[in-house]
Every structure is written in structure tokens, then in C-alpha cells.
Coordinates of N, CA and C in Angstrom, one line a residue:
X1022 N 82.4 -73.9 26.4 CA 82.0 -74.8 25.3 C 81.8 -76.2 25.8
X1023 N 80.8 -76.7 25.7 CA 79.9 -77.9 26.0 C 81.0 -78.8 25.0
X1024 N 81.6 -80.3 25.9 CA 82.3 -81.4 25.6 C 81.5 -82.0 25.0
X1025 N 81.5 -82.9 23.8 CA 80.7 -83.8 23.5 C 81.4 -84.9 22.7
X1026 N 81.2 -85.9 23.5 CA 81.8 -87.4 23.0 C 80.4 -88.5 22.0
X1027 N 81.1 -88.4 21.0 CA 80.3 -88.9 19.9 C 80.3 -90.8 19.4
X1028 N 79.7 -92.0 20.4 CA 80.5 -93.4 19.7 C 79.8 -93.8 19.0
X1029 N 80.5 -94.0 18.1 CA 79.5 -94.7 16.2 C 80.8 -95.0 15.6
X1030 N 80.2 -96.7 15.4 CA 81.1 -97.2 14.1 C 80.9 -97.5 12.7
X1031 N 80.0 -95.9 12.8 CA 79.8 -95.4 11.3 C 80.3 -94.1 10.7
X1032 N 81.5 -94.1 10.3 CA 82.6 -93.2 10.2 C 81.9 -92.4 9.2
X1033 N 81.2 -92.6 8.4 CA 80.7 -91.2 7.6 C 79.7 -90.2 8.5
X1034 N 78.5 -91.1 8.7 CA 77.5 -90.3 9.9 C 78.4 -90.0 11.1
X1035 N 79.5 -90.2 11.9 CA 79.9 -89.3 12.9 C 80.8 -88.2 12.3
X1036 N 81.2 -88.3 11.1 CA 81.9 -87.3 10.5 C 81.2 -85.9 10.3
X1037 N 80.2 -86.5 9.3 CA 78.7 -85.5 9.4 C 78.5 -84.6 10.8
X1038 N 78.2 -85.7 11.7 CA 77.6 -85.2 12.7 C 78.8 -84.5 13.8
X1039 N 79.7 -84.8 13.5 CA 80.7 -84.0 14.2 C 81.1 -82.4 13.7
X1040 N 81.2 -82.2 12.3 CA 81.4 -81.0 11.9 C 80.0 -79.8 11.8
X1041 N 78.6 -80.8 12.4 CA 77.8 -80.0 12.1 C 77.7 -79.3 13.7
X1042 N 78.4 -80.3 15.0 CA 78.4 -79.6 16.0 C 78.9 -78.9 16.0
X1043 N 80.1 -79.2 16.0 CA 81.2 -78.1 15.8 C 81.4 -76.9 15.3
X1044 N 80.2 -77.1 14.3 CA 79.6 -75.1 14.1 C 78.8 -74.7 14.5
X1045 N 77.6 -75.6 15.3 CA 77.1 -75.3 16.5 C 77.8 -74.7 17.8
X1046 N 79.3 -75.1 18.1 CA 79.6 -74.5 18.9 C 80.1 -75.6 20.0
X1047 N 79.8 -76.5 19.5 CA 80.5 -78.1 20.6 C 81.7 -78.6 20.3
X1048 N 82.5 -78.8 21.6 CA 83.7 -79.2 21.3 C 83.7 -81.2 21.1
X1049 N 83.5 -81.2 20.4 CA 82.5 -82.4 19.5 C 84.2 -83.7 19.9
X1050 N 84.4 -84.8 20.7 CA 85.2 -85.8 20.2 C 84.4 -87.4 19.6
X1051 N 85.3 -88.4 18.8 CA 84.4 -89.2 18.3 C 85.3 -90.2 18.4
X1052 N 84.4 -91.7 18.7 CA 85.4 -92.7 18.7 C 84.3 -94.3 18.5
X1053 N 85.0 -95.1 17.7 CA 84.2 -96.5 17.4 C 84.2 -97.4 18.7
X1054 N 84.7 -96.8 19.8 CA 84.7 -98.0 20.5 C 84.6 -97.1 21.9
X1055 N 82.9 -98.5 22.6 CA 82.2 -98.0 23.6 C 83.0 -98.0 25.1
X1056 N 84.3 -98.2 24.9 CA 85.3 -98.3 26.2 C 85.7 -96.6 26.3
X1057 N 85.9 -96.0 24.7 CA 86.2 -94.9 25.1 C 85.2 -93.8 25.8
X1058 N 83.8 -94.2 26.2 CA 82.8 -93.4 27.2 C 83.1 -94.1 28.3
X1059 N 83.0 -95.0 28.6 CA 83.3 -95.6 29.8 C 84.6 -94.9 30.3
X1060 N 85.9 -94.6 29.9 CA 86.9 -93.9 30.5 C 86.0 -92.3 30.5
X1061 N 85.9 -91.9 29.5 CA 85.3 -90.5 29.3 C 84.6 -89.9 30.9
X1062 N 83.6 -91.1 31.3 CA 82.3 -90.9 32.6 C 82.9 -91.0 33.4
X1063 N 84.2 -91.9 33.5 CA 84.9 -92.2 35.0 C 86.1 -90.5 35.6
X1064 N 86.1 -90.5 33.6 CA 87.4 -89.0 34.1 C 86.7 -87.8 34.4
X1065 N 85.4 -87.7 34.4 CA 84.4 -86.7 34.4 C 85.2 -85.6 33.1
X1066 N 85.3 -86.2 32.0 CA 86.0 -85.5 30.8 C 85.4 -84.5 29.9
X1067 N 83.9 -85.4 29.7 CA 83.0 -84.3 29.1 C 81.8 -84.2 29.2
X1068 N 80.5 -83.3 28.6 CA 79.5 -82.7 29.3 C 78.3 -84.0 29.0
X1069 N 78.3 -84.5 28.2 CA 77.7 -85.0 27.2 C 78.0 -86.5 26.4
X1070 N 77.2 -87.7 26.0 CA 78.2 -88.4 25.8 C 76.7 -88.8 24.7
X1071 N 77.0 -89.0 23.2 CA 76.4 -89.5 22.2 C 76.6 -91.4 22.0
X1072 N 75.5 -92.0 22.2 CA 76.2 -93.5 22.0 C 74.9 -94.5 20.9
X1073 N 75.6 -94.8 20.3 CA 75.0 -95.5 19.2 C 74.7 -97.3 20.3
X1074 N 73.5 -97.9 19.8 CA 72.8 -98.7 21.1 C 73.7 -99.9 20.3
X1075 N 74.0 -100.1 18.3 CA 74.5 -101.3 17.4 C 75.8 -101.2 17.6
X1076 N 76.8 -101.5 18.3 CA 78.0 -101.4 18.5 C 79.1 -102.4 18.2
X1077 N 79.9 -102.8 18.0 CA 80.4 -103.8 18.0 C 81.0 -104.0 19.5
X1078 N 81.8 -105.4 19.7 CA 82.7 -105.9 20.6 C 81.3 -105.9 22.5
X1079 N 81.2 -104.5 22.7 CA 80.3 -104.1 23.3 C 78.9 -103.2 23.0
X1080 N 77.8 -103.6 23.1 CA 76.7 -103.2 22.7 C 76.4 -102.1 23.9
X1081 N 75.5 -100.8 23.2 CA 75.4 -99.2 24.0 C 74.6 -100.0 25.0
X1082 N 74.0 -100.5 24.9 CA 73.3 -100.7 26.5 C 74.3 -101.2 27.8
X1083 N 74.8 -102.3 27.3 CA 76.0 -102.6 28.4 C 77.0 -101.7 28.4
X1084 N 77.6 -100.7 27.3 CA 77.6 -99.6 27.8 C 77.5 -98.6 29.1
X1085 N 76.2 -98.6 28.8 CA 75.1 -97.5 29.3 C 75.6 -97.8 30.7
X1086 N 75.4 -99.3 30.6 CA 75.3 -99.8 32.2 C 76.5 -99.2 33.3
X1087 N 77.6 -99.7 32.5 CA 78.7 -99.2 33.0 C 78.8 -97.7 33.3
X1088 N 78.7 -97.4 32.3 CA 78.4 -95.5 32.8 C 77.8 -94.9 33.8
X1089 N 76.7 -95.8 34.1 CA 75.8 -95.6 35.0 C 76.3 -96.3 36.4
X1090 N 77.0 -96.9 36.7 CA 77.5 -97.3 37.4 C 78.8 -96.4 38.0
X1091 N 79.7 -95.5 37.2 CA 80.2 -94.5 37.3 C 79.9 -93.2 37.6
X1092 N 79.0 -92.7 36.9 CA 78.9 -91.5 36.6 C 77.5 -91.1 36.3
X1093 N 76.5 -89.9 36.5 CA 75.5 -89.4 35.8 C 75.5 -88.5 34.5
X1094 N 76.9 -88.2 34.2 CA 76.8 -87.7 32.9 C 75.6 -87.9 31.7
X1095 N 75.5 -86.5 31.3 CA 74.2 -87.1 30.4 C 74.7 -88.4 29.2
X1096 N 73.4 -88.7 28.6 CA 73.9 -90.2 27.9 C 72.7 -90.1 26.8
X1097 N 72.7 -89.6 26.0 CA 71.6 -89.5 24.9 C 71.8 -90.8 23.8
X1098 N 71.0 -91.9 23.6 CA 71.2 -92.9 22.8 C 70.8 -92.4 21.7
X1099 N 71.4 -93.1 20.1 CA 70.9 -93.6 18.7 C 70.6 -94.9 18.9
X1100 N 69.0 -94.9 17.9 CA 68.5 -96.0 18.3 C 68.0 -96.6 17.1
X1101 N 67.8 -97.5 16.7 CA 67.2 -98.2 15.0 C 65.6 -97.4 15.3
X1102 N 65.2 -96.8 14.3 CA 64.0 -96.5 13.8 C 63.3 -97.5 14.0
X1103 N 62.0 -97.1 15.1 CA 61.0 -98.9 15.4 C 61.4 -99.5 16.8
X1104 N 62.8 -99.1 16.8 CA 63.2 -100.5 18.1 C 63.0 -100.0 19.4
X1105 N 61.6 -100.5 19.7 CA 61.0 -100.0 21.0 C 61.4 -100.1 22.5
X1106 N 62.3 -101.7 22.2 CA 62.8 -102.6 22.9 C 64.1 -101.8 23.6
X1107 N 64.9 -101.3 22.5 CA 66.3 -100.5 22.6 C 66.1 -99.3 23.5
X1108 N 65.0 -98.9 22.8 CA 64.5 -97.2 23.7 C 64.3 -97.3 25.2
X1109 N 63.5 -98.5 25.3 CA 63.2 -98.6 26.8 C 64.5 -99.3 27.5
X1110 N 64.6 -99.9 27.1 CA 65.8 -100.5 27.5 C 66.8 -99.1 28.3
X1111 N 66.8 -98.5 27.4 CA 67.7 -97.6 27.3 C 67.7 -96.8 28.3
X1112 N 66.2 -96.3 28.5 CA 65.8 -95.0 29.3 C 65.8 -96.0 31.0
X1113 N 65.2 -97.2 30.8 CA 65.2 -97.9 32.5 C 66.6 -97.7 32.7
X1114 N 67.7 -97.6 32.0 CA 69.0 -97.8 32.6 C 69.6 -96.5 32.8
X1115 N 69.1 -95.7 32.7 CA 69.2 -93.8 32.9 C 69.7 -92.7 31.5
X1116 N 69.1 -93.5 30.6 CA 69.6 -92.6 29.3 C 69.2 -91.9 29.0
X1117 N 69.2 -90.4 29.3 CA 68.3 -88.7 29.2 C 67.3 -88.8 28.1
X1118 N 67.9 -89.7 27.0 CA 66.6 -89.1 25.9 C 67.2 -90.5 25.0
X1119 N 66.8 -90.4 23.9 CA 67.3 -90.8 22.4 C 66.5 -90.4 20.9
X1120 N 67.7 -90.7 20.2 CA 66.7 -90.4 18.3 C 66.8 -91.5 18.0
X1121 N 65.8 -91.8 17.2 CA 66.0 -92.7 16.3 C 66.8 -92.3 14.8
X1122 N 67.6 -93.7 14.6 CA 68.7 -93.4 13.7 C 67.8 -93.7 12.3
X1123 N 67.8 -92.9 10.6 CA 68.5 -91.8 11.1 C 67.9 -91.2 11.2
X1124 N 69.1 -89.8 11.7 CA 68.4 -88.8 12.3 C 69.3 -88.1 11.3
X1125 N 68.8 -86.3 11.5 CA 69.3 -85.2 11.3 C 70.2 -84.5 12.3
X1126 N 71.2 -84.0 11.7 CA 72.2 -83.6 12.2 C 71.2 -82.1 13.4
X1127 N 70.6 -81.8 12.7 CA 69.7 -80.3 13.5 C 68.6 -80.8 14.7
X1128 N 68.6 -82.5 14.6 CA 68.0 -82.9 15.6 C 68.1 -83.2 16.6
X1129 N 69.4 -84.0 15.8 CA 70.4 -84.3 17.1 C 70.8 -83.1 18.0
X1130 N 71.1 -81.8 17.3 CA 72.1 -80.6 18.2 C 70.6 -80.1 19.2
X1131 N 69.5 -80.0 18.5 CA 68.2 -79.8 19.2 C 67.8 -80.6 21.1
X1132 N 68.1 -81.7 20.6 CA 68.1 -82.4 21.4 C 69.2 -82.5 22.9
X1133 N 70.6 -82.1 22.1 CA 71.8 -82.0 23.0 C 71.4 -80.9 24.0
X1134 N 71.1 -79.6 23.3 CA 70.5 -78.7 23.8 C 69.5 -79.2 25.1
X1135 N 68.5 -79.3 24.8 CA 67.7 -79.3 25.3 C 68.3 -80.3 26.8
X1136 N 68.9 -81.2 26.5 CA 69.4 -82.3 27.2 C 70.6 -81.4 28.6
X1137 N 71.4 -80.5 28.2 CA 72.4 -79.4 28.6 C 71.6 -78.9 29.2
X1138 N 70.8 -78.1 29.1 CA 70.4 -76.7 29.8 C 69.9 -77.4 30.8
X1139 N 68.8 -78.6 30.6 CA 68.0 -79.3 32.2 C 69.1 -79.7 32.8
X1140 N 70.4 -80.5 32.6 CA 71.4 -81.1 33.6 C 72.4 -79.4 33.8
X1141 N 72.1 -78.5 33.6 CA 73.1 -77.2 33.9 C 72.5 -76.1 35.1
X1142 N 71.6 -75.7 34.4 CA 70.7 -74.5 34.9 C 69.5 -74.8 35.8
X1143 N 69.7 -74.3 37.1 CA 68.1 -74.3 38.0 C 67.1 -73.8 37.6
X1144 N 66.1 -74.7 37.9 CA 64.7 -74.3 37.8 C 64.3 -73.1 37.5
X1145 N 63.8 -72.3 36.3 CA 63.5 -71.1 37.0 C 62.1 -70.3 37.3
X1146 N 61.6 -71.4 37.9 CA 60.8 -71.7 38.7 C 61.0 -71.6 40.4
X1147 N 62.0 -71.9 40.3 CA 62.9 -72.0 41.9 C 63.0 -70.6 42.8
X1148 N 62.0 -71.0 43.6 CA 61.7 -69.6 44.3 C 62.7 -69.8 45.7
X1149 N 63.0 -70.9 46.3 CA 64.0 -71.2 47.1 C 64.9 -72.3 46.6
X1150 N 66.2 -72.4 47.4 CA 67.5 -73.0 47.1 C 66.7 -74.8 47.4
X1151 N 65.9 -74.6 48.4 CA 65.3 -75.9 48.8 C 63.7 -76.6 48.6
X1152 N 63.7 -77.2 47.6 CA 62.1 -77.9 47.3 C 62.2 -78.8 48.4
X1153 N 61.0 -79.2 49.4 CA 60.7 -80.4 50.3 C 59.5 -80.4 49.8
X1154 N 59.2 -81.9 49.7 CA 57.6 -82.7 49.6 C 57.8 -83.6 50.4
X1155 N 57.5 -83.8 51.3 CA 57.4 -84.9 52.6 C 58.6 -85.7 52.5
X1156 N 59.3 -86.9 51.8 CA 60.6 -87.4 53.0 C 61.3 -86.8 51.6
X1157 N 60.9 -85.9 50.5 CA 62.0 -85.2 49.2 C 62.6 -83.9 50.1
X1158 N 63.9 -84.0 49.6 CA 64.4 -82.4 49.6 C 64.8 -82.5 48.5
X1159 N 64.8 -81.0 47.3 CA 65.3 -81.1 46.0 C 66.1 -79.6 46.3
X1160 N 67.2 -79.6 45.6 CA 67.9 -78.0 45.6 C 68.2 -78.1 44.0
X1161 N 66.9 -77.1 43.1 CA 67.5 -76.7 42.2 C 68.7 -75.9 41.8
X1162 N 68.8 -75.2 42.4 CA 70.5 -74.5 41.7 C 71.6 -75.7 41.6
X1163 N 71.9 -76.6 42.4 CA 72.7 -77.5 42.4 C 72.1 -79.2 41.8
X1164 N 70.9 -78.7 41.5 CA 70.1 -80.2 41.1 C 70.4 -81.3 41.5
X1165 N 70.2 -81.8 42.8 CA 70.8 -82.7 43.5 C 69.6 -82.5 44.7
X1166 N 69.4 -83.9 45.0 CA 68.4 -84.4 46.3 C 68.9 -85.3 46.8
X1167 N 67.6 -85.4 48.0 CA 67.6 -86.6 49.0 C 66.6 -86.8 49.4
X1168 N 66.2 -88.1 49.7 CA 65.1 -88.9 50.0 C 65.7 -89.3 51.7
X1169 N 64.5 -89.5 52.3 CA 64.5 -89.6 53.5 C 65.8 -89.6 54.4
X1170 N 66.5 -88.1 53.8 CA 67.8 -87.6 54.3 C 68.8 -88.6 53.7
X1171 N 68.6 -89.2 52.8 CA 70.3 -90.0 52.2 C 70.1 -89.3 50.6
X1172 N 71.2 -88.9 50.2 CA 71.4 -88.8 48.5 C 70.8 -89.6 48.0
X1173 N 70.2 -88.7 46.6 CA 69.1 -89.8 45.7 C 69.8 -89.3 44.2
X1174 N 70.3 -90.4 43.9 CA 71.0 -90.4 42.4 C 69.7 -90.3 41.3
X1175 N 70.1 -89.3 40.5 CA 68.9 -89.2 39.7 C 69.9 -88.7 38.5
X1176 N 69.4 -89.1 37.4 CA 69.8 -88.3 36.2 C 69.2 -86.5 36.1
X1177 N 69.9 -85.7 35.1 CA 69.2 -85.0 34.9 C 67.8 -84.7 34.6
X1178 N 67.5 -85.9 33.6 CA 66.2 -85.8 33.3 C 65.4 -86.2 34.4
X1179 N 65.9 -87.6 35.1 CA 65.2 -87.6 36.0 C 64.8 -86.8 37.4
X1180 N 65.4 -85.5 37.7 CA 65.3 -84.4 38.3 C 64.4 -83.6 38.1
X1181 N 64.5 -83.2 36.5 CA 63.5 -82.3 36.5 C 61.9 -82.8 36.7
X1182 N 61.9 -84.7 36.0 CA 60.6 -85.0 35.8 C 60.0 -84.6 37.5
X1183 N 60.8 -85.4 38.4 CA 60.3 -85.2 39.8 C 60.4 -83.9 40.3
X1184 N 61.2 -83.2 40.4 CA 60.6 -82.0 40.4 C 59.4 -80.7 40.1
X1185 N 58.4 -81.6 39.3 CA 57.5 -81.1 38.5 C 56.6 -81.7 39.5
X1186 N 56.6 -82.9 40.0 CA 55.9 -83.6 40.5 C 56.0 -82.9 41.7
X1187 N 56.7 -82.6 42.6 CA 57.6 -82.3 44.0 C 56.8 -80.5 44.2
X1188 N 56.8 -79.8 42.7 CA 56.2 -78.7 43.1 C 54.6 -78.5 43.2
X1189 N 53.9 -79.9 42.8 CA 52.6 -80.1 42.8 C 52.2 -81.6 43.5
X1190 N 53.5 -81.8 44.8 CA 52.9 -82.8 45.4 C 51.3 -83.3 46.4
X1191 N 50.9 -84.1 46.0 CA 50.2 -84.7 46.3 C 48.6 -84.2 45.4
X1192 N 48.7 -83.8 44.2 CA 48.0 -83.4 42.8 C 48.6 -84.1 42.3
X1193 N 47.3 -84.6 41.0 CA 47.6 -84.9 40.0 C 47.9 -84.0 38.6
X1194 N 49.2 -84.8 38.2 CA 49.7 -83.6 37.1 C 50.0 -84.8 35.7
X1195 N 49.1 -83.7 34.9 CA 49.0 -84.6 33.5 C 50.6 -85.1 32.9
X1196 N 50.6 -85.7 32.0 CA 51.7 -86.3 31.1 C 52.2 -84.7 30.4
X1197 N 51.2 -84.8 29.7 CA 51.4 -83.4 29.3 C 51.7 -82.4 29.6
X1198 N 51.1 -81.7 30.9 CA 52.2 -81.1 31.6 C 53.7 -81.5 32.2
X1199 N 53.8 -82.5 32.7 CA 55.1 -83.0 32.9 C 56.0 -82.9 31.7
X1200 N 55.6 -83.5 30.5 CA 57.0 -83.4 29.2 C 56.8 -81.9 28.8
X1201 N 55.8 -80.3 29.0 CA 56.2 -79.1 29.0 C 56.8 -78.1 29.8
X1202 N 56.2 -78.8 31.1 CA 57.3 -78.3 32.0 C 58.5 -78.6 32.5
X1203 N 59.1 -79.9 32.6 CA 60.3 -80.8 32.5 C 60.7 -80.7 31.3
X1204 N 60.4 -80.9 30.2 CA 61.4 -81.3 29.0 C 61.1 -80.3 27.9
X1205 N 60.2 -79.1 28.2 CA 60.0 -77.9 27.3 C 59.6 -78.7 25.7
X1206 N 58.7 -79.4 26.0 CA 57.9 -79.7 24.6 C 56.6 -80.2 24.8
X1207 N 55.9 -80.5 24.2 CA 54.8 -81.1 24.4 C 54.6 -82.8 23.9
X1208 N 54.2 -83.7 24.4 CA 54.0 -84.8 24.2 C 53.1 -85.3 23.5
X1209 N 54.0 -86.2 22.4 CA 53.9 -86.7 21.0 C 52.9 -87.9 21.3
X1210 N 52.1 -88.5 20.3 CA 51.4 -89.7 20.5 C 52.5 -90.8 20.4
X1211 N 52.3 -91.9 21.4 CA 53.0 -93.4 21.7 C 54.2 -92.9 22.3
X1212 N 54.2 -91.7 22.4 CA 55.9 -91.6 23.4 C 55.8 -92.1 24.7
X1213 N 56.6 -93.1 24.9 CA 56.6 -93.3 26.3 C 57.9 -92.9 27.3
X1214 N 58.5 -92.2 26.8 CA 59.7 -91.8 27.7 C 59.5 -91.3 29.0
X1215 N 58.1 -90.5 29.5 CA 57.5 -90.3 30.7 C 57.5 -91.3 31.2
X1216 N 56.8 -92.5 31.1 CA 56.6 -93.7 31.5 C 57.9 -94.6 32.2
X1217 N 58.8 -94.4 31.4 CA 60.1 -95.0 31.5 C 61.0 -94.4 32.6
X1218 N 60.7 -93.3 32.6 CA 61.9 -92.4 33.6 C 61.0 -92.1 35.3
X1219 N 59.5 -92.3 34.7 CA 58.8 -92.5 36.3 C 59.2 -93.8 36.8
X1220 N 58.8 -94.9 36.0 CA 59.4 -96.2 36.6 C 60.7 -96.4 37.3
X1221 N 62.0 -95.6 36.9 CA 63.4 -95.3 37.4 C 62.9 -94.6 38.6
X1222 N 62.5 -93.6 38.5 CA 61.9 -93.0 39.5 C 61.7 -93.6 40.9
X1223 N 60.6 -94.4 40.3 CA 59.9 -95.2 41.1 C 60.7 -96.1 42.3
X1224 N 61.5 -96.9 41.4 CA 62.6 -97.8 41.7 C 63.7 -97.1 42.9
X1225 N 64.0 -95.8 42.5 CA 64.6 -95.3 43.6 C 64.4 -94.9 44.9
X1226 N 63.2 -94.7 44.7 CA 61.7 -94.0 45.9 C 61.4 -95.1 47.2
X1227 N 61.8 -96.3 46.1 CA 61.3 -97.7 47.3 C 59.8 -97.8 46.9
X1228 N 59.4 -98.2 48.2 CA 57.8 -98.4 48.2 C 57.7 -97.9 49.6
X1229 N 56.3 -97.4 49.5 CA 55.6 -97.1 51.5 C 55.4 -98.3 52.2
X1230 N 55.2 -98.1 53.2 CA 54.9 -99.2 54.2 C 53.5 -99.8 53.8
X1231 N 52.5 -99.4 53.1 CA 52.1 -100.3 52.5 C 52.1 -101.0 51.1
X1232 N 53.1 -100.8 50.7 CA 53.5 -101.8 49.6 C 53.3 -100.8 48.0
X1233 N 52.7 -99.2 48.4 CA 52.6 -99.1 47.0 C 53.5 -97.7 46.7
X1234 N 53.6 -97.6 45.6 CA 54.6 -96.5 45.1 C 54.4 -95.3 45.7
X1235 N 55.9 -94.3 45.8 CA 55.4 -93.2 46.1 C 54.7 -92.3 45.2
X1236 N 55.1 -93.1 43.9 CA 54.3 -92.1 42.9 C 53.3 -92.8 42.2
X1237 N 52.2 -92.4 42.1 CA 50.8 -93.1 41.4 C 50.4 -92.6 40.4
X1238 N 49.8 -93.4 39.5 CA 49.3 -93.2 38.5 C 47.9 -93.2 37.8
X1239 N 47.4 -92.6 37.3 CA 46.0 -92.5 37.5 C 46.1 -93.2 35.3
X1240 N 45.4 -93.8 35.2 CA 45.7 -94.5 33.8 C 45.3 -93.6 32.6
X1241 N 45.5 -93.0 32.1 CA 45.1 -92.0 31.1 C 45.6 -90.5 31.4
X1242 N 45.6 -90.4 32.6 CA 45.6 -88.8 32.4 C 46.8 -88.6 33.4
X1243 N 47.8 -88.8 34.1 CA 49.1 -88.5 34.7 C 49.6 -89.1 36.1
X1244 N 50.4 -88.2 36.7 CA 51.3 -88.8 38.0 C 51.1 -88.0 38.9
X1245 N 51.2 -89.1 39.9 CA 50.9 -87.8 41.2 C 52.1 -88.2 42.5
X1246 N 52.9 -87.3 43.2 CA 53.4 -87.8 43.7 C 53.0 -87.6 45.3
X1247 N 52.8 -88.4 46.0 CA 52.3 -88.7 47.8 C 53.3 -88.5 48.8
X1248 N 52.8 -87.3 49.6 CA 53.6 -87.1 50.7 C 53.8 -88.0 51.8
X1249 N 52.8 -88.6 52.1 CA 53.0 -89.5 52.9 C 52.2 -91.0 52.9

């Protein structure tokens, strides 16, 4: 049974949304105050961590940060309906996904889902224990890499996006394939969470010796990632 830590200091909506996990089948805990994920990530307590971005005392991004500085546990944000700012925000700092609030309780469980099975289950796609694209090694069964032989901290989401890339290195591969083969949906108009989680990406990759990303972009139509 999948742990799931719920922070909102909005006692009716996490009440809702706690008993509707809970018959989903999640061992659902809940708490108004963003310190209790921060313990949560450090004790490696549970699978999953729900964080509302309007918080008091501490706001989910500074949050986020801290989490991220501990732990890769997944981190799914609620976010105000509109606030573009919060989302990206959110995702540069390694947040798997978000809904905008409000949301439905069947969306949210949708989403957890989907969010679980990419940070649990290998590729199955995965014809060997070991993906290499020039200085990548990926090992889906364990979802965990390395870049030019040192560990490369990646979220779950950010695993699978590069690994989509990693099995069609040095091709270009649409948006659209990337959010149906990584994230099993198809991509929505103005979504930019592809955009967001390449940039993270990016950031961790370095740059080549001449100054430009290992992953490039072609402006309209997707990402390609360069072996050398």
C-alpha cells in the first residue's frame, strides 16, 4: 500500500481528499504544516508527498526546496488555477507534476497513479538492465544513472523524460511523443511541463565543450538528445 502524505491548510478539502484515497487504496496521512514533509523526505517515510504551493508560516516552494535537497521522493504540487508562475516554479525545482486547485478528488488519485508506477516500475521497454547514449548510462529496473561515470540525481519524472530521449539518442523526438511515451498521455495545448523538466534536465547535463546543451531543441516540433 502506497504512503501518501497529504499538506493543506484546508481541513475540509484534505478531509475529502483523504477518504477518497483511502478507498482508493492509499495509506493517505495529512498535516497543515510544510515541516511535517520535510521530516517525512528525510525519514524516507512515505511513497509520495501531496503539497499545497499557499501555505502558511512556510510556502510549498520553499518547501519543495528543502525536500529536494534531502530526498527524491515524488512531490506532486496544488496550485491556484492560472498561476503559471507557481507551476514552473515548481517543476524547475523537481516537482513530478501538479493540479491546479480545485481539483477533483479522481484527479488527483489519477495523477498519483500515474506519478507511482514511473518512480516504481522499469521501463518496459527495457530490453537490457543498462541504457548507454554516449557519456549516459541509465538502468531502468533500478531507475537510477550516471553521466560521465558520476551519479545523476534525477526525479522520477525526470528519468523517464530522458530516457525516451536516451533510447532515440541523437534523433529528434516530438513533444508529443515524449509526454506518450514518458508520462502515458498525450499533450495538452499551453502545457509546458515538458519544457520545464528538459530545462532541469539540462542543468544537470552541464554544457559540451562548446558551450551548448546536451539536449537541443528544434522550436516547434521536439528534443533531441547528442552523443557527443
Amino acid at each position: 500500500m502506497n504512503k501518501v502524505l497529504l499538506i493543506d491548510d484546508d481541513i475540509e478539502l484534505t478531509t475529502l481528499l483523504q477518504e477518497y484515497l483511502t478507498e482508493e487504496g492509499y495509506d493517505v496521512a495529512t498535516d497543515t504544516d510544510g515541516r511535517a514533509a520535510i521530516a517525512a523526505a528525510a525519514g524516507n517515510a512515505v511513497d509520495i508527498i501531496v503539497l499545497d504551493i499557499m501555505m502558511p508560516r512556510m510556502n510549498g516552494i520553499e518547501i519543495l526546496q528543502r525536500i529536494r535537497k534531502l530526498s527524491q521522493v515524488p512531490v506532486l504540487m496544488l496550485t491556484a488555477r492560472g498561476d503559471d508562475v507557481d507551476r514552473i516554479s515548481g517543476l524547475n525545482l523537481g516537482a513530478d507534476d501538479y493540479v491546479p486547485k480545485p481539483c477533483s478528488p479522481g484527479e488527483l488519485a489519477a495523477r498519483l497513479r500515474a506519478i507511482l508506477r514511473r518512480a516504481s516500475q522499469p521501463s518496459v521497454n527495457a530490453s537490457t538492465d543498462t541504457l548507454s547514449a554516449g557519456h549516459l548510462a541509465m538502468h531502468p529496473s533500478s531507475r537510477t544513472a550516471e553521466w560521465r561515470g558520476k551519479p545523476l540525481d534525477l526525479t522520477g519524472t525526470e528519468f523517464s523524460l530522458l530516457e525516451v530521449l536516451a533510447r532515440n539518442a541523437g534523433q529528434l523526438v516530438s513533444k508529443q511523443d515524449i509526454s506518450r511515451r514518458a508520462f502515458g498521455k498525450p499533450l495538452t495545448p499551453f502545457d509546458r511541463r515538458i519544457d520545464v523538466h528538459i530545462s532541469s534536465v539540462r542543468q544537470k547535463l552541464g554544457v559540451r565543450d562548446d558551450g551548448q546543451a546536451w539536449i537541443q531543441s528544434v522550436r516547434g516540433q521536439g528534443y533531441q538528445l547528442l552523443l557527443d
